[in-house]
Coordinates of C-alpha atoms and ligand atoms in Angstrom, one line a residue:
M1 CA 119.3 97.3 62.1
T2 CA 119.6 94.6 64.7
Y3 CA 122.4 92.1 65.0
N4 CA 122.0 88.8 66.6
I5 CA 124.6 87.3 68.9
G6 CA 125.1 83.8 70.1
L7 CA 126.6 83.7 73.6
L8 CA 128.7 80.6 74.3
G9 CA 128.9 80.3 78.1
L10 CA 126.9 81.8 80.9
G11 CA 129.4 81.9 83.7
T12 CA 130.5 85.0 85.5
V13 CA 131.5 87.0 82.3
G14 CA 128.6 85.6 80.2
T15 CA 126.1 86.7 82.9
G16 CA 127.8 90.1 83.2
T17 CA 127.6 90.6 79.4
A18 CA 123.9 89.6 79.3
E19 CA 123.2 92.0 82.1
I20 CA 124.7 94.9 80.1
L21 CA 122.9 94.0 76.9
L22 CA 119.5 93.5 78.6
N23 CA 119.8 96.8 80.5
P24 CA 121.1 99.3 77.9
D25 CA 119.7 102.5 79.5
G26 CA 122.4 105.2 79.9
R27 CA 125.0 103.2 77.9
S28 CA 125.8 103.4 74.2
P29 CA 122.7 103.7 72.1
L30 CA 124.1 101.1 69.8
L31 CA 123.6 98.5 72.5
R32 CA 119.9 98.5 71.6
D33 CA 120.8 97.1 68.2
I34 CA 122.4 94.0 69.7
R35 CA 120.1 91.1 70.5
I36 CA 120.9 87.9 72.4
H37 CA 119.6 85.3 70.1
R38 CA 120.9 82.1 71.7
V39 CA 122.9 81.3 74.8
G40 CA 124.9 78.1 75.0
V41 CA 125.1 76.5 78.5
R42 CA 126.1 73.2 80.0
A43 CA 122.9 72.5 81.9
L44 CA 119.5 74.1 81.2
N45 CA 118.1 73.7 84.8
K46 CA 120.8 75.6 86.7
P47 CA 119.5 78.6 88.7
R48 CA 120.3 81.8 86.8
T49 CA 120.3 85.5 87.7
V50 CA 119.3 86.6 84.2
D51 CA 115.9 85.7 82.6
F52 CA 115.9 84.9 78.9
E53 CA 112.9 84.4 76.5
P54 CA 111.9 80.7 76.3
G55 CA 114.1 78.8 73.8
V56 CA 117.1 81.2 74.0
L57 CA 119.1 78.8 76.3
T58 CA 120.4 75.7 74.7
T59 CA 123.0 73.0 75.4
N60 CA 123.7 72.6 71.7
L61 CA 126.7 74.9 71.2
D62 CA 127.5 73.4 67.7
A63 CA 124.0 74.5 66.6
I64 CA 124.7 78.1 67.8
V65 CA 127.9 78.5 65.8
A66 CA 126.1 77.3 62.7
D67 CA 122.8 79.2 63.2
P68 CA 122.3 81.4 60.0
E69 CA 120.4 84.0 62.1
I70 CA 123.5 84.8 64.2
D71 CA 125.9 87.5 63.2
I72 CA 128.4 87.5 66.1
I73 CA 129.6 84.7 68.4
V74 CA 130.7 85.6 71.9
E75 CA 133.0 82.8 73.1
L76 CA 133.1 82.8 76.9
I77 CA 133.5 79.1 77.7
G78 CA 137.2 79.3 78.4
G79 CA 139.6 76.4 78.0
V80 CA 141.5 75.7 74.8
E81 CA 140.4 72.8 72.6
R82 CA 136.6 73.0 72.7
A83 CA 136.9 76.8 72.4
R84 CA 139.2 76.5 69.4
E85 CA 136.8 74.1 67.7
L86 CA 133.8 76.3 68.2
I87 CA 135.6 79.5 67.2
L88 CA 136.8 77.9 64.0
A89 CA 133.4 76.4 63.2
A90 CA 131.8 79.8 63.8
I91 CA 134.3 81.5 61.5
A92 CA 133.7 78.9 58.8
H93 CA 130.0 79.8 59.1
G94 CA 130.9 83.5 58.5
K95 CA 130.3 84.7 62.1
H96 CA 132.4 87.5 63.7
I97 CA 134.0 86.5 67.0
V98 CA 134.3 88.2 70.3
T99 CA 136.3 86.3 72.9
A100 CA 137.7 86.7 76.4
N101 CA 139.9 83.6 76.0
K102 CA 143.6 84.5 76.1
A103 CA 144.7 80.9 76.2
V104 CA 143.0 79.9 72.9
I105 CA 144.3 83.1 71.2
A106 CA 147.8 82.8 72.6
R107 CA 148.1 79.2 71.5
H108 CA 146.0 79.0 68.4
G109 CA 145.9 82.7 67.3
D110 CA 147.7 81.9 64.0
E111 CA 145.2 79.4 62.9
I112 CA 142.2 81.4 64.1
F113 CA 143.3 84.7 62.5
S114 CA 144.2 83.0 59.3
A115 CA 140.8 81.4 59.1
A116 CA 139.1 84.8 60.0
Q117 CA 141.1 86.5 57.2
T118 CA 140.0 84.0 54.7
A119 CA 136.4 84.2 55.8
G120 CA 136.4 88.0 56.0
V121 CA 135.3 88.2 59.6
Y122 CA 136.6 89.9 62.7
V123 CA 138.0 88.3 65.8
L124 CA 138.1 90.8 68.7
L125 CA 139.5 90.1 72.1
E126 CA 139.6 93.2 74.3
A127 CA 138.5 91.1 77.3
A128 CA 141.3 88.6 76.9
V129 CA 144.0 90.9 78.5
G130 CA 143.6 93.1 81.6
G131 CA 139.9 92.4 82.2
G132 CA 138.1 95.7 82.0
I133 CA 141.2 97.8 81.0
P134 CA 141.0 99.0 77.4
I135 CA 144.4 97.9 76.1
I136 CA 143.9 95.9 72.9
Q137 CA 142.0 98.8 71.0
P138 CA 144.6 101.4 72.2
L139 CA 147.4 99.3 70.9
K140 CA 145.7 98.7 67.6
Q141 CA 144.5 102.3 67.1
S142 CA 145.2 105.1 69.5
L143 CA 148.9 104.4 69.8
G144 CA 149.4 103.6 66.1
G145 CA 151.5 106.7 65.5
N146 CA 154.2 105.5 67.8
R147 CA 157.0 103.0 67.7
I148 CA 156.4 100.8 70.7
E149 CA 159.6 100.2 72.6
R150 CA 158.4 98.2 75.6
V151 CA 155.3 96.7 77.1
T152 CA 155.5 96.1 80.9
G153 CA 152.5 94.6 82.6
I154 CA 151.1 93.4 85.8
I155 CA 148.5 91.3 84.0
N156 CA 147.7 88.6 86.5
G157 CA 145.5 89.7 89.4
T158 CA 145.8 86.5 91.4
T159 CA 149.6 86.7 91.7
N160 CA 149.5 90.4 92.3
Y161 CA 147.0 89.8 95.1
I162 CA 149.3 87.1 96.6
L163 CA 152.4 89.3 96.4
T164 CA 150.5 92.3 97.9
Q165 CA 149.3 90.1 100.8
M166 CA 152.8 88.7 101.3
Q167 CA 154.2 92.2 101.5
D168 CA 151.5 93.6 103.7
E169 CA 151.3 90.7 106.1
G170 CA 154.8 89.3 105.9
A171 CA 153.2 85.9 105.2
A172 CA 154.5 82.9 103.3
F173 CA 153.4 82.1 99.8
D174 CA 151.6 78.9 100.7
D175 CA 149.6 80.5 103.4
V176 CA 148.5 83.4 101.3
L177 CA 147.7 81.1 98.4
A178 CA 145.4 79.0 100.7
E179 CA 143.8 82.2 101.9
A180 CA 143.3 83.5 98.3
Q181 CA 141.7 80.1 97.4
A182 CA 139.3 80.3 100.3
L183 CA 138.3 83.8 99.3
G184 CA 137.8 82.7 95.6
Y185 CA 140.7 84.9 94.3
A186 CA 142.7 81.9 93.3
E187 CA 141.6 78.8 91.5
A188 CA 141.7 75.3 93.2
D189 CA 144.4 74.5 90.7
P190 CA 146.4 77.7 90.7
T191 CA 149.1 76.6 88.2
A192 CA 148.0 78.9 85.3
D193 CA 148.3 81.9 87.5
V194 CA 151.1 81.3 90.0
D195 CA 153.4 79.7 87.5
G196 CA 153.0 82.5 85.0
F197 CA 151.2 80.7 82.2
D198 CA 148.2 83.1 82.2
A199 CA 150.6 86.2 82.1
A200 CA 152.6 84.5 79.3
D201 CA 149.4 84.1 77.3
K202 CA 148.5 87.7 77.8
I203 CA 151.9 89.2 77.1
S204 CA 152.1 87.2 73.8
I205 CA 148.9 88.8 72.7
L206 CA 150.0 92.3 73.7
A207 CA 153.4 91.8 72.1
S208 CA 151.9 90.6 68.9
L209 CA 149.8 93.8 68.6
A210 CA 152.6 96.2 69.8
F211 CA 155.3 94.8 67.6
G212 CA 153.3 93.7 64.6
G213 CA 154.2 90.0 64.4
R214 CA 153.0 86.7 65.6
V215 CA 154.6 85.4 68.8
R216 CA 155.3 81.7 69.6
Y217 CA 154.2 81.0 73.2
E218 CA 157.2 78.8 73.8
D219 CA 159.5 81.7 73.1
I220 CA 158.5 83.4 76.3
D221 CA 160.9 83.1 79.2
R222 CA 158.5 82.2 82.0
Q223 CA 158.9 82.0 85.7
G224 CA 156.2 82.0 88.4
I225 CA 156.1 83.3 92.0
R226 CA 156.2 80.0 94.0
N227 CA 159.9 80.6 95.0
I228 CA 159.5 84.1 96.5
S229 CA 160.0 84.0 100.2
P230 CA 159.0 86.5 102.9
A231 CA 162.7 87.2 103.3
D232 CA 163.1 88.3 99.7
I233 CA 160.2 90.6 100.1
T234 CA 161.6 92.1 103.3
Y235 CA 165.1 92.6 101.9
A236 CA 163.7 94.1 98.7
Q237 CA 161.6 96.5 100.8
Q238 CA 164.7 97.5 102.8
L239 CA 166.5 98.3 99.6
G240 CA 163.5 100.4 98.4
F241 CA 161.9 97.9 96.0
T242 CA 158.6 96.0 95.6
I243 CA 158.5 92.6 94.0
K244 CA 156.0 92.2 91.2
L245 CA 155.2 89.5 88.7
L246 CA 156.0 91.5 85.5
A247 CA 155.3 90.4 82.0
I248 CA 157.6 92.3 79.6
A249 CA 157.9 92.5 75.9
Q250 CA 160.9 94.6 74.8
W251 CA 162.1 95.5 71.4
S252 CA 165.9 95.7 70.9
T253 CA 166.7 98.1 68.1
A254 CA 170.4 97.0 68.2
Q255 CA 169.4 93.3 67.7
N256 CA 166.3 94.1 65.7
S257 CA 164.4 91.5 67.8
L258 CA 161.9 91.0 70.6
H259 CA 162.5 89.6 74.0
L260 CA 159.5 88.3 76.0
R261 CA 159.6 87.3 79.7
V262 CA 157.3 86.7 82.6
G263 CA 158.9 86.6 86.1
P264 CA 159.2 88.1 89.6
T265 CA 160.9 91.4 89.2
L266 CA 162.1 94.1 91.7
V267 CA 160.7 97.5 90.9
T268 CA 161.7 100.7 92.7
N269 CA 159.0 102.0 95.0
H270 CA 158.8 105.2 92.8
H271 CA 158.0 103.2 89.7
P272 CA 154.3 103.6 88.6
L273 CA 153.8 99.8 88.7
A274 CA 155.0 99.6 92.4
S275 CA 151.7 100.9 93.7
V276 CA 149.5 98.6 91.6
N277 CA 148.2 96.4 94.4
G278 CA 145.7 93.5 95.0
V279 CA 143.8 92.1 92.1
F280 CA 144.4 95.2 90.0
N281 CA 146.2 95.1 86.7
A282 CA 148.3 97.8 84.9
I283 CA 150.1 97.9 81.6
L284 CA 152.8 100.5 81.0
I285 CA 153.7 101.2 77.5
D286 CA 157.0 103.0 76.4
A287 CA 156.4 104.5 73.1
D288 CA 158.2 106.9 70.7
P289 CA 157.3 109.8 70.6
L290 CA 154.6 109.5 73.2
G291 CA 156.8 108.4 76.1
Q292 CA 155.2 106.4 78.9
V293 CA 151.5 105.8 79.2
M294 CA 149.9 103.5 81.8
F295 CA 146.6 101.7 81.7
Y296 CA 145.3 100.7 85.1
G297 CA 142.1 99.1 86.4
P298 CA 140.3 95.9 87.4
G299 CA 142.0 93.0 85.6
A300 CA 139.2 90.5 86.1
G301 CA 135.6 90.2 87.5
K302 CA 132.1 90.1 86.1
G303 CA 131.4 93.7 85.3
A304 CA 134.9 94.6 84.3
T305 CA 135.4 91.8 81.8
A306 CA 131.8 92.1 80.5
S307 CA 132.6 95.8 79.8
A308 CA 135.4 94.8 77.5
V309 CA 133.3 92.1 75.8
T310 CA 130.6 94.8 75.2
A311 CA 133.2 97.2 73.7
D312 CA 134.1 94.6 71.0
L313 CA 130.4 94.0 70.3
L314 CA 129.9 97.7 69.8
N315 CA 132.8 97.9 67.4
I316 CA 131.6 95.1 65.2
T317 CA 128.0 96.4 65.3
A318 CA 129.1 99.9 64.3
L319 CA 131.1 98.5 61.4
L320 CA 128.3 96.3 60.2
Q321 CA 125.9 99.2 60.5
S322 CA 128.1 101.7 58.7
E323 CA 128.3 99.4 55.7
K324 CA 124.5 99.6 55.4
L325 CA 123.8 103.2 56.4
E326 CA 123.0 105.6 53.7
D327 CA 125.7 108.1 54.7
G328 CA 128.1 105.2 55.3
L329 CA 129.4 106.9 58.5
H330 CA 130.7 104.8 61.3
P331 CA 128.4 105.3 64.3
L332 CA 131.3 105.3 66.8
L333 CA 133.3 107.9 64.9
T334 CA 130.6 110.4 64.2
C335 CA 129.0 112.7 66.7
T336 CA 125.3 111.9 67.0
H337 CA 124.5 114.1 70.0
T338 CA 122.0 116.9 69.5
D339 CA 120.8 117.5 73.1
Y340 CA 122.8 119.1 75.9
C341 CA 123.6 117.2 79.1
P342 CA 121.6 118.2 82.1
I343 CA 124.0 120.1 84.5
T344 CA 124.0 119.8 88.3
P345 CA 124.2 123.3 89.9
T346 CA 127.3 123.6 92.0
E347 CA 125.3 124.2 95.2
A348 CA 123.6 120.8 94.8
V349 CA 126.9 118.9 94.4
E350 CA 128.0 116.7 97.4
T351 CA 131.6 116.8 98.3
R352 CA 134.0 117.0 101.3
F353 CA 135.7 120.3 102.2
Y354 CA 138.8 121.4 104.0
A355 CA 138.7 124.9 105.6
R356 CA 141.3 126.7 107.6
F357 CA 140.2 129.5 110.0
L358 CA 142.2 132.1 111.8
C359 CA 140.6 133.2 115.1
G360 CA 141.1 134.4 118.6
D361 CA 142.2 131.7 121.0
R362 CA 139.3 131.9 123.4
P363 CA 136.8 129.6 124.9
G364 CA 133.8 128.8 122.7
V365 CA 135.4 129.4 119.3
I366 CA 135.6 125.8 118.2
G367 CA 132.2 125.3 119.8
H368 CA 130.7 128.1 117.7
L369 CA 132.2 126.7 114.5
G370 CA 130.9 123.2 115.2
T371 CA 127.4 124.5 116.1
C372 CA 127.3 126.7 113.0
F373 CA 128.2 123.8 110.7
G374 CA 125.7 121.5 112.5
D375 CA 122.9 124.1 112.1
H376 CA 123.5 124.1 108.3
N377 CA 123.5 120.3 108.0
V378 CA 127.3 120.1 107.5
S379 CA 128.7 117.0 109.3
L380 CA 132.3 117.3 110.3
E381 CA 134.9 114.6 110.0
S382 CA 137.4 116.5 112.1
I383 CA 138.0 119.9 113.7
V384 CA 141.4 120.6 115.2
Q385 CA 143.3 123.6 116.5
I386 CA 146.6 123.0 114.8
G387 CA 148.8 126.0 115.8
Y388 CA 149.3 129.7 115.7
H389 CA 149.7 132.2 112.9
Q390 CA 150.7 135.7 113.9
D391 CA 149.0 135.5 117.3
Q392 CA 145.9 133.9 116.0
A393 CA 144.8 130.3 116.5
E394 CA 144.6 128.2 113.4
V395 CA 141.6 125.8 113.3
V396 CA 141.3 123.3 110.5
V397 CA 138.0 121.6 109.6
V398 CA 137.4 118.6 107.3
T399 CA 133.8 117.8 106.5
H400 CA 132.1 114.6 105.4
D401 CA 130.3 114.7 102.1
V402 CA 128.0 117.6 102.3
R403 CA 125.9 119.7 100.0
E404 CA 128.0 122.5 98.6
G405 CA 125.2 125.0 99.1
D406 CA 124.9 124.0 102.8
F407 CA 128.6 124.4 103.3
H408 CA 128.7 127.9 101.9
A409 CA 125.7 128.9 103.9
A410 CA 127.5 127.7 107.0
L411 CA 130.6 129.8 106.0
D412 CA 128.4 132.9 105.5
A413 CA 126.9 132.4 108.9
I414 CA 130.4 132.0 110.4
H415 CA 131.5 135.1 108.7
G416 CA 128.6 137.0 110.2
F417 CA 129.1 135.9 113.8
E418 CA 128.4 138.8 116.1
E419 CA 129.8 137.1 119.2
I420 CA 133.2 136.5 117.6
D421 CA 134.3 139.2 115.2
D422 CA 137.9 138.0 114.8
I423 CA 137.3 134.8 112.9
H424 CA 138.6 134.7 109.4
I425 CA 138.3 132.1 106.7
A426 CA 141.9 131.7 105.5
S427 CA 141.3 129.0 102.9
V428 CA 138.7 126.6 101.6
F429 CA 139.3 123.6 99.3
R430 CA 137.3 120.6 98.2
V431 CA 138.6 117.2 99.3
L432 CA 138.2 114.2 97.0
Ligands
LIG1 N1 143.2 84.4 86.3 C1 143.3 85.8 85.8 C2 144.0 86.6 86.9 C3 142.0 86.4 85.5 O1 144.3 86.2 88.0 O2 144.4 87.8 86.5 C4 141.5 86.2 84.2 O3 142.4 86.6 83.2

């Protein structure tokens, strides 16, 4: 059974999604059942990195959402009003929706989900928060046995990049912003990111899932990062803190209500979110009885976001298929594997090694070790005599990535040195 999708938008994420769908080898076998039927673009003659069959590209997005041959609409045009219009039209035509658009969901989610409920279609949005990090599905399913107490996220990569640079370079906000814009990490109009609107959209979506209710965007206490000075960062560091733009949704049992905020926040350097740097995102969930769990990864970008879009497509496809399969089993919940995975023998694995030797402190020992590793094709990153252990010299070696078989052959040869009989291998570990 093949399902047709209509892709609205062929920008970075649209292109990444098409690349996955058109190259399914090694990925979920269900991807072969998803066919790109139409792709809606602004201009037909723009150079593209993906080739489609003639007639697939069109500038008529309204025709795509009404096309009776299409089962799922993937909305990747961004923005609010036009996206809302197309999503609602697609729902009215009985299409399932996959979207990466946090702004349209945060602001018009009530209308969109009510329409979807009436029409009996799904609206999935894994790509809307945290880019490639799976967080929507875990909140809906995997964590469902818990009471969520708090969601704390670094969910805007642009601001996290700016704050990381300000901290590492001691630079001012305006200078780092200009640099981020030149590198393409920040938009020409950075308002949505640096003033916290993007993070507010995202925390409203997470909160809604975590706490089981709709959230009004205007109820979020929102502050951006424009007012953070290098002095604040320095003083925070001296006190053992890192400044992060945190988006927090916190349930108060005493007040039986939710508080939502986005704003610069000092976190202690030991906190798991303190080491989330650059454009990376992370979401920390406090849950009962689970405790703390953190989701970390690339919060934006072509492949990462396309990965999340594809996850939603797989979920809908599996559901549609299970309704029609004879056994009725959901393809993502059953085990369909019958073959064994091919296994790489340990001696063929490439890895780095650490080895510590105890040996006599005489001329030529380090030379012998180096020669022996070299003879067996083992390239060394470092070899140092560190100290003494009970009258013996301690020599520590760290290799580059080498074939495990070669490394052990070199150790065997070292062990069998005739010239040096007092060399002992004290310890050997792999280095990641
Ligand atoms: N502008 C967003 C960010 C990426 O900087 O994290 C898309 O959600």
